[in-house]
CSV table of C-alpha atoms in Angstrom, one decimal:
chain,number,residue,atom,x,y,z
I,1,ASP,CA,0.4,-0.3,-0.1
I,2,THR,CA,1.4,3.5,-0.9
I,3,GLY,CA,-0.5,5.4,1.5
I,4,VAL,CA,-3.2,7.9,1.2
I,5,SER,CA,-3.2,9.3,-2.4
I,6,GLN,CA,-5.1,12.9,-3.5
I,7,ASN,CA,-5.7,14.0,-7.4
I,8,PRO,CA,-4.8,16.5,-8.7
I,9,ARG,CA,-2.2,17.8,-6.8
I,10,HIS,CA,-2.8,21.1,-8.1
I,11,LYS,CA,-5.8,22.9,-9.8
I,12,ILE,CA,-5.5,26.4,-10.9
I,13,THR,CA,-10.0,27.9,-11.6
I,14,LYS,CA,-11.1,30.8,-11.6
I,15,ARG,CA,-13.8,32.2,-9.6
I,16,GLY,CA,-16.4,30.7,-9.9
I,17,GLN,CA,-15.6,27.7,-11.6
I,18,ASN,CA,-16.5,23.8,-9.7
I,19,VAL,CA,-13.9,22.2,-8.6
I,20,THR,CA,-13.7,18.7,-7.7
I,21,PHE,CA,-11.2,16.7,-5.8
I,22,ARG,CA,-10.8,12.9,-4.9
I,23,CYS,CA,-9.1,10.7,-2.3
I,24,ASP,CA,-8.2,7.7,-2.1
I,25,PRO,CA,-7.4,6.5,1.6
I,26,ILE,CA,-5.1,3.3,2.5
I,27,SER,CA,-7.5,0.7,1.6
I,28,GLU,CA,-8.2,-1.0,5.3
I,29,HIS,CA,-8.8,2.5,7.3
I,30,ASN,CA,-13.1,2.8,7.7
I,31,ARG,CA,-12.4,6.5,8.6
I,32,LEU,CA,-11.6,9.8,6.1
I,33,TYR,CA,-11.0,13.3,7.0
I,34,TRP,CA,-11.1,16.1,4.9
I,35,TYR,CA,-8.7,19.3,6.3
I,36,ARG,CA,-8.0,22.8,4.5
I,37,GLN,CA,-4.3,24.3,5.1
I,38,THR,CA,-4.0,28.3,4.2
I,39,LEU,CA,-0.2,29.6,4.3
I,40,GLY,CA,1.3,30.0,7.4
I,41,GLN,CA,-1.8,28.6,9.3
I,42,GLY,CA,-2.3,24.5,10.6
I,43,PRO,CA,-4.8,22.7,8.8
I,44,GLU,CA,-8.1,23.1,9.7
I,45,PHE,CA,-10.8,20.3,10.3
I,46,LEU,CA,-13.5,20.3,7.4
I,47,THR,CA,-15.3,17.0,7.5
I,48,TYR,CA,-15.0,13.1,8.1
I,49,PHE,CA,-17.0,10.1,7.1
I,50,GLN,CA,-16.8,7.0,9.0
I,51,ASN,CA,-17.4,4.2,5.9
I,52,GLU,CA,-20.0,5.7,4.2
I,53,ALA,CA,-21.1,8.2,7.0
I,54,GLN,CA,-20.6,12.0,7.4
I,55,LEU,CA,-20.0,12.1,11.3
I,56,GLU,CA,-19.2,15.5,11.3
I,57,LYS,CA,-18.9,18.2,9.4
I,58,SER,CA,-17.4,21.6,10.7
I,59,ARG,CA,-19.5,24.6,11.3
I,60,LEU,CA,-17.2,27.3,9.3
I,61,LEU,CA,-17.5,24.9,6.0
I,62,SER,CA,-19.5,26.9,3.2
I,63,ASP,CA,-22.6,25.3,1.8
I,64,ARG,CA,-20.6,25.5,-1.1
I,65,PHE,CA,-18.8,22.6,0.0
I,66,SER,CA,-20.1,19.6,0.0
I,67,ALA,CA,-18.4,15.8,0.6
I,68,GLU,CA,-19.1,12.1,0.0
I,69,ARG,CA,-17.8,9.2,0.0
I,70,PRO,CA,-20.2,6.8,-1.4
I,71,LYS,CA,-19.0,3.4,-0.9
I,72,GLY,CA,-17.0,3.6,1.8
I,73,SER,CA,-13.6,3.7,0.1
I,74,PHE,CA,-12.6,7.0,-1.9
I,75,SER,CA,-14.0,10.5,-1.2
I,76,THR,CA,-14.3,13.7,-3.4
I,77,LEU,CA,-14.3,17.3,-1.8
I,78,GLU,CA,-16.6,19.3,-4.5
I,79,ILE,CA,-16.3,23.1,-4.2
I,80,GLN,CA,-19.2,25.2,-6.2
I,81,ARG,CA,-19.1,29.0,-7.3
I,82,THR,CA,-15.2,28.9,-5.9
I,83,GLU,CA,-14.0,32.1,-4.8
I,84,GLN,CA,-10.4,33.5,-3.8
I,85,GLY,CA,-10.3,32.6,-0.4
I,86,ASP,CA,-10.8,29.0,-1.5
I,87,SER,CA,-7.2,29.4,-2.3
I,88,ALA,CA,-5.6,26.7,-0.5
I,89,MET,CA,-4.1,22.8,0.2
I,90,TYR,CA,-7.0,20.6,0.7
I,91,LEU,CA,-5.6,17.6,3.2
I,92,CYS,CA,-7.0,14.1,2.8
I,93,ALA,CA,-6.2,12.0,6.4
I,94,SER,CA,-7.8,8.2,6.8
I,95,SER,CA,-7.8,5.9,9.8
I,96,SER,CA,-8.5,2.8,11.1
I,97,THR,CA,-11.3,2.4,14.3
I,98,SER,CA,-9.9,-1.0,14.4
I,99,GLY,CA,-7.2,-2.4,16.9
I,100,ALA,CA,-5.4,0.0,18.9
I,101,SER,CA,-4.4,2.7,15.6
I,102,TYR,CA,-3.9,5.8,16.8
I,103,GLU,CA,-3.0,7.7,14.0
I,104,GLN,CA,-4.1,9.2,11.0
I,105,TYR,CA,-2.4,9.2,8.2
I,106,PHE,CA,-2.3,12.1,6.0
I,107,GLY,CA,-2.0,12.5,2.1
I,108,PRO,CA,0.1,15.3,-0.1
I,109,GLY,CA,-3.0,17.1,-0.7
I,110,THR,CA,-4.3,19.4,-3.7
I,111,ARG,CA,-3.2,23.0,-4.0
I,112,LEU,CA,-6.2,25.2,-5.3
I,113,THR,CA,-4.9,27.8,-6.5
I,114,VAL,CA,-8.5,30.4,-7.5
I,115,THR,CA,-7.6,33.5,-9.7
S,1,ASP,CA,-12.0,21.8,22.2
S,2,ALA,CA,-9.0,22.0,24.5
S,3,LYS,CA,-6.7,24.9,23.2
S,4,THR,CA,-2.6,24.4,23.3
S,5,THR,CA,0.1,26.8,23.6
S,6,GLN,CA,3.6,26.4,21.9
S,7,PRO,CA,6.6,28.6,20.8
S,8,ASN,CA,6.2,30.1,17.1
S,9,SER,CA,9.9,28.8,16.6
S,10,MET,CA,12.9,27.1,18.1
S,11,GLU,CA,16.3,26.4,17.0
S,12,SER,CA,18.7,23.6,17.6
S,13,ASN,CA,22.0,22.4,15.8
S,14,GLU,CA,22.4,19.0,14.6
S,15,GLU,CA,23.0,15.2,17.1
S,16,GLU,CA,21.8,17.7,19.8
S,17,PRO,CA,18.5,17.0,21.4
S,18,VAL,CA,15.7,19.1,21.6
S,19,HIS,CA,12.9,19.8,23.5
S,20,LEU,CA,9.7,21.2,22.3
S,21,PRO,CA,7.3,22.6,25.1
S,22,CYS,CA,3.7,22.5,25.2
S,23,ASN,CA,0.7,24.1,27.3
S,24,HIS,CA,-2.5,22.7,27.8
S,25,SER,CA,-4.0,24.0,31.2
S,26,THR,CA,-7.5,23.4,30.0
S,27,ILE,CA,-6.8,19.9,29.4
S,28,SER,CA,-10.3,17.5,30.3
S,29,GLY,CA,-9.3,13.9,32.0
S,30,THR,CA,-10.8,12.1,28.6
S,31,ASP,CA,-7.9,14.4,27.0
S,32,TYR,CA,-5.0,12.4,24.7
S,33,ILE,CA,-2.5,14.4,24.0
S,34,HIS,CA,-1.2,13.8,20.5
S,35,TRP,CA,1.9,15.1,18.4
S,36,TYR,CA,2.4,15.4,14.7
S,37,ARG,CA,4.7,17.3,12.4
S,38,GLN,CA,5.0,18.6,9.2
S,39,LEU,CA,7.4,19.0,7.2
S,40,PRO,CA,8.0,21.4,3.9
S,41,SER,CA,5.8,20.6,1.7
S,42,GLN,CA,4.0,17.0,2.6
S,43,GLY,CA,1.0,16.1,4.9
S,44,PRO,CA,1.7,16.3,8.5
S,45,GLU,CA,3.0,13.5,10.2
S,46,TYR,CA,2.3,11.3,13.6
S,47,VAL,CA,4.6,11.6,15.9
S,48,ILE,CA,3.8,10.3,19.1
S,49,HIS,CA,0.7,10.9,21.2
S,50,GLY,CA,-0.4,10.0,25.5
S,51,LEU,CA,-2.5,10.1,27.4
S,52,THR,CA,-0.8,10.6,31.7
S,53,SER,CA,2.4,8.2,31.4
S,54,ASN,CA,5.2,8.9,29.6
S,55,VAL,CA,5.9,7.7,26.4
S,56,ASN,CA,8.6,6.2,24.1
S,57,ASN,CA,8.9,5.3,20.5
S,58,ARG,CA,11.1,5.2,17.7
S,59,MET,CA,10.7,8.5,16.8
S,60,ALA,CA,10.6,10.5,19.9
S,61,SER,CA,9.8,11.0,23.7
S,62,LEU,CA,6.7,12.4,25.3
S,63,ALA,CA,7.0,13.8,28.5
S,64,ILE,CA,3.9,15.0,30.3
S,65,ALA,CA,3.7,17.0,33.8
S,66,GLU,CA,1.9,15.6,36.2
S,67,ASP,CA,-1.3,17.4,36.5
S,68,ARG,CA,-1.3,16.6,32.6
S,69,LYS,CA,-1.4,20.8,32.4
S,70,SER,CA,2.0,21.1,30.1
S,71,SER,CA,4.0,18.2,28.4
S,72,THR,CA,7.3,18.1,26.2
S,73,LEU,CA,8.4,16.6,23.3
S,74,ILE,CA,11.7,15.5,23.1
S,75,LEU,CA,13.8,14.6,20.1
S,76,HIS,CA,16.6,13.1,21.5
S,77,ARG,CA,19.3,13.9,18.1
S,78,ALA,CA,18.0,16.2,16.0
S,79,THR,CA,18.7,15.5,12.3
S,80,LEU,CA,17.8,17.9,9.1
S,81,ARG,CA,15.2,16.0,8.6
S,82,ASP,CA,13.8,16.6,11.8
S,83,ALA,CA,13.3,20.7,10.8
S,84,ALA,CA,9.2,20.8,10.2
S,85,VAL,CA,6.1,22.2,12.1
S,86,TYR,CA,5.5,20.3,15.1
S,87,TYR,CA,2.0,20.8,16.4
S,88,CYS,CA,0.9,19.7,20.0
S,89,ILE,CA,-2.7,18.4,19.7
S,90,LEU,CA,-5.4,17.4,22.5
S,91,SER,CA,-8.2,14.8,21.1
S,92,VAL,CA,-11.2,12.9,22.6
S,93,SER,CA,-10.6,9.1,22.2
S,94,ALA,CA,-13.6,7.4,21.0
S,95,GLY,CA,-13.4,4.4,22.8
S,96,GLY,CA,-9.6,3.8,23.1
S,97,THR,CA,-9.3,3.4,19.9
S,98,SER,CA,-8.9,5.9,17.3
S,99,TYR,CA,-9.9,9.8,17.1
S,100,GLY,CA,-12.5,12.3,15.6
S,101,LYS,CA,-10.9,15.0,14.4
S,102,LEU,CA,-7.7,17.0,15.1
S,103,THR,CA,-7.7,20.7,15.6
S,104,PHE,CA,-4.4,22.3,15.3
S,105,GLY,CA,-3.0,25.2,16.4
S,106,GLN,CA,-0.2,27.1,14.6
S,107,GLY,CA,2.6,24.7,15.8
S,108,THR,CA,6.2,25.4,16.5
S,109,ILE,CA,9.1,25.6,13.1
S,110,LEU,CA,12.1,23.6,14.1
S,111,THR,CA,15.1,24.9,12.7
S,112,VAL,CA,17.8,22.4,12.8
S,113,HIS,CA,21.4,23.7,11.9
S,114,PRO,CA,24.0,21.7,10.7
C-alpha cells in the first residue's frame, strides 16, 4: 500500500468555477478526513466519514462545500462557485477504528489556486 | 476543544536533543495529547501520543507533567530531516481506539542547524 493518495495535486481555476478533488485512503481504513490549510496556518478540520457516513462537518464549512464517500472507499470534495478565499491546500487523511490504531495518515494534499 | 500553546519557533543544532514544549492548561481527563509534524511541502505525520504516562517510540519521547497541564516532545538527536512544524494537539478518545477530528494550532517551527 502506498498510503493516502490525492488527485489532482494542483488545481488552478477561475473564480466561480466548480472543482472536485479525490482522495483514496489506505485500503483498510474506515475513517476518512478532510482538512484545509492556508499558508502559515495549521490544518483546519472540514469533515470526516466513518465508512460512507459523514459523522461530523465543521460549522465553518460553507454550503458551497460538499463531500461524499459513496462506497466507503474513496472520497470526493467538491467546491461550487469557487472564491479567491478558497485558495488553500486541501488535505485528506485516513485512519482505522480497529485495533489500537491512533494515527491519522495524511496524503500529500491538493493545492487549489483560485484566480 | 481544549487549546494548546506552543512557541512559534525553536532552533537546534544537529545531533543535539530538542525539547519542544506545549501548554494545555484546560486539558480534561479524557483528552489525549498528540504530536504531529509537517515537513515542508508534505502532509502532517504522526509522531507520538499519550494520556498520563511518559511515552517512547522510535521517533521521539513524550514527557507529560503530573498535572497534565503541559507536555514536552523530546527528539533525542536532532537531524536535518527533523526540521518541520511540530503540532501539539488534544483529542478525545473514542472508545480507546482512534479519534475524530484533530484541531491543529499554529505549531512550532523547528530549525535544525548543521
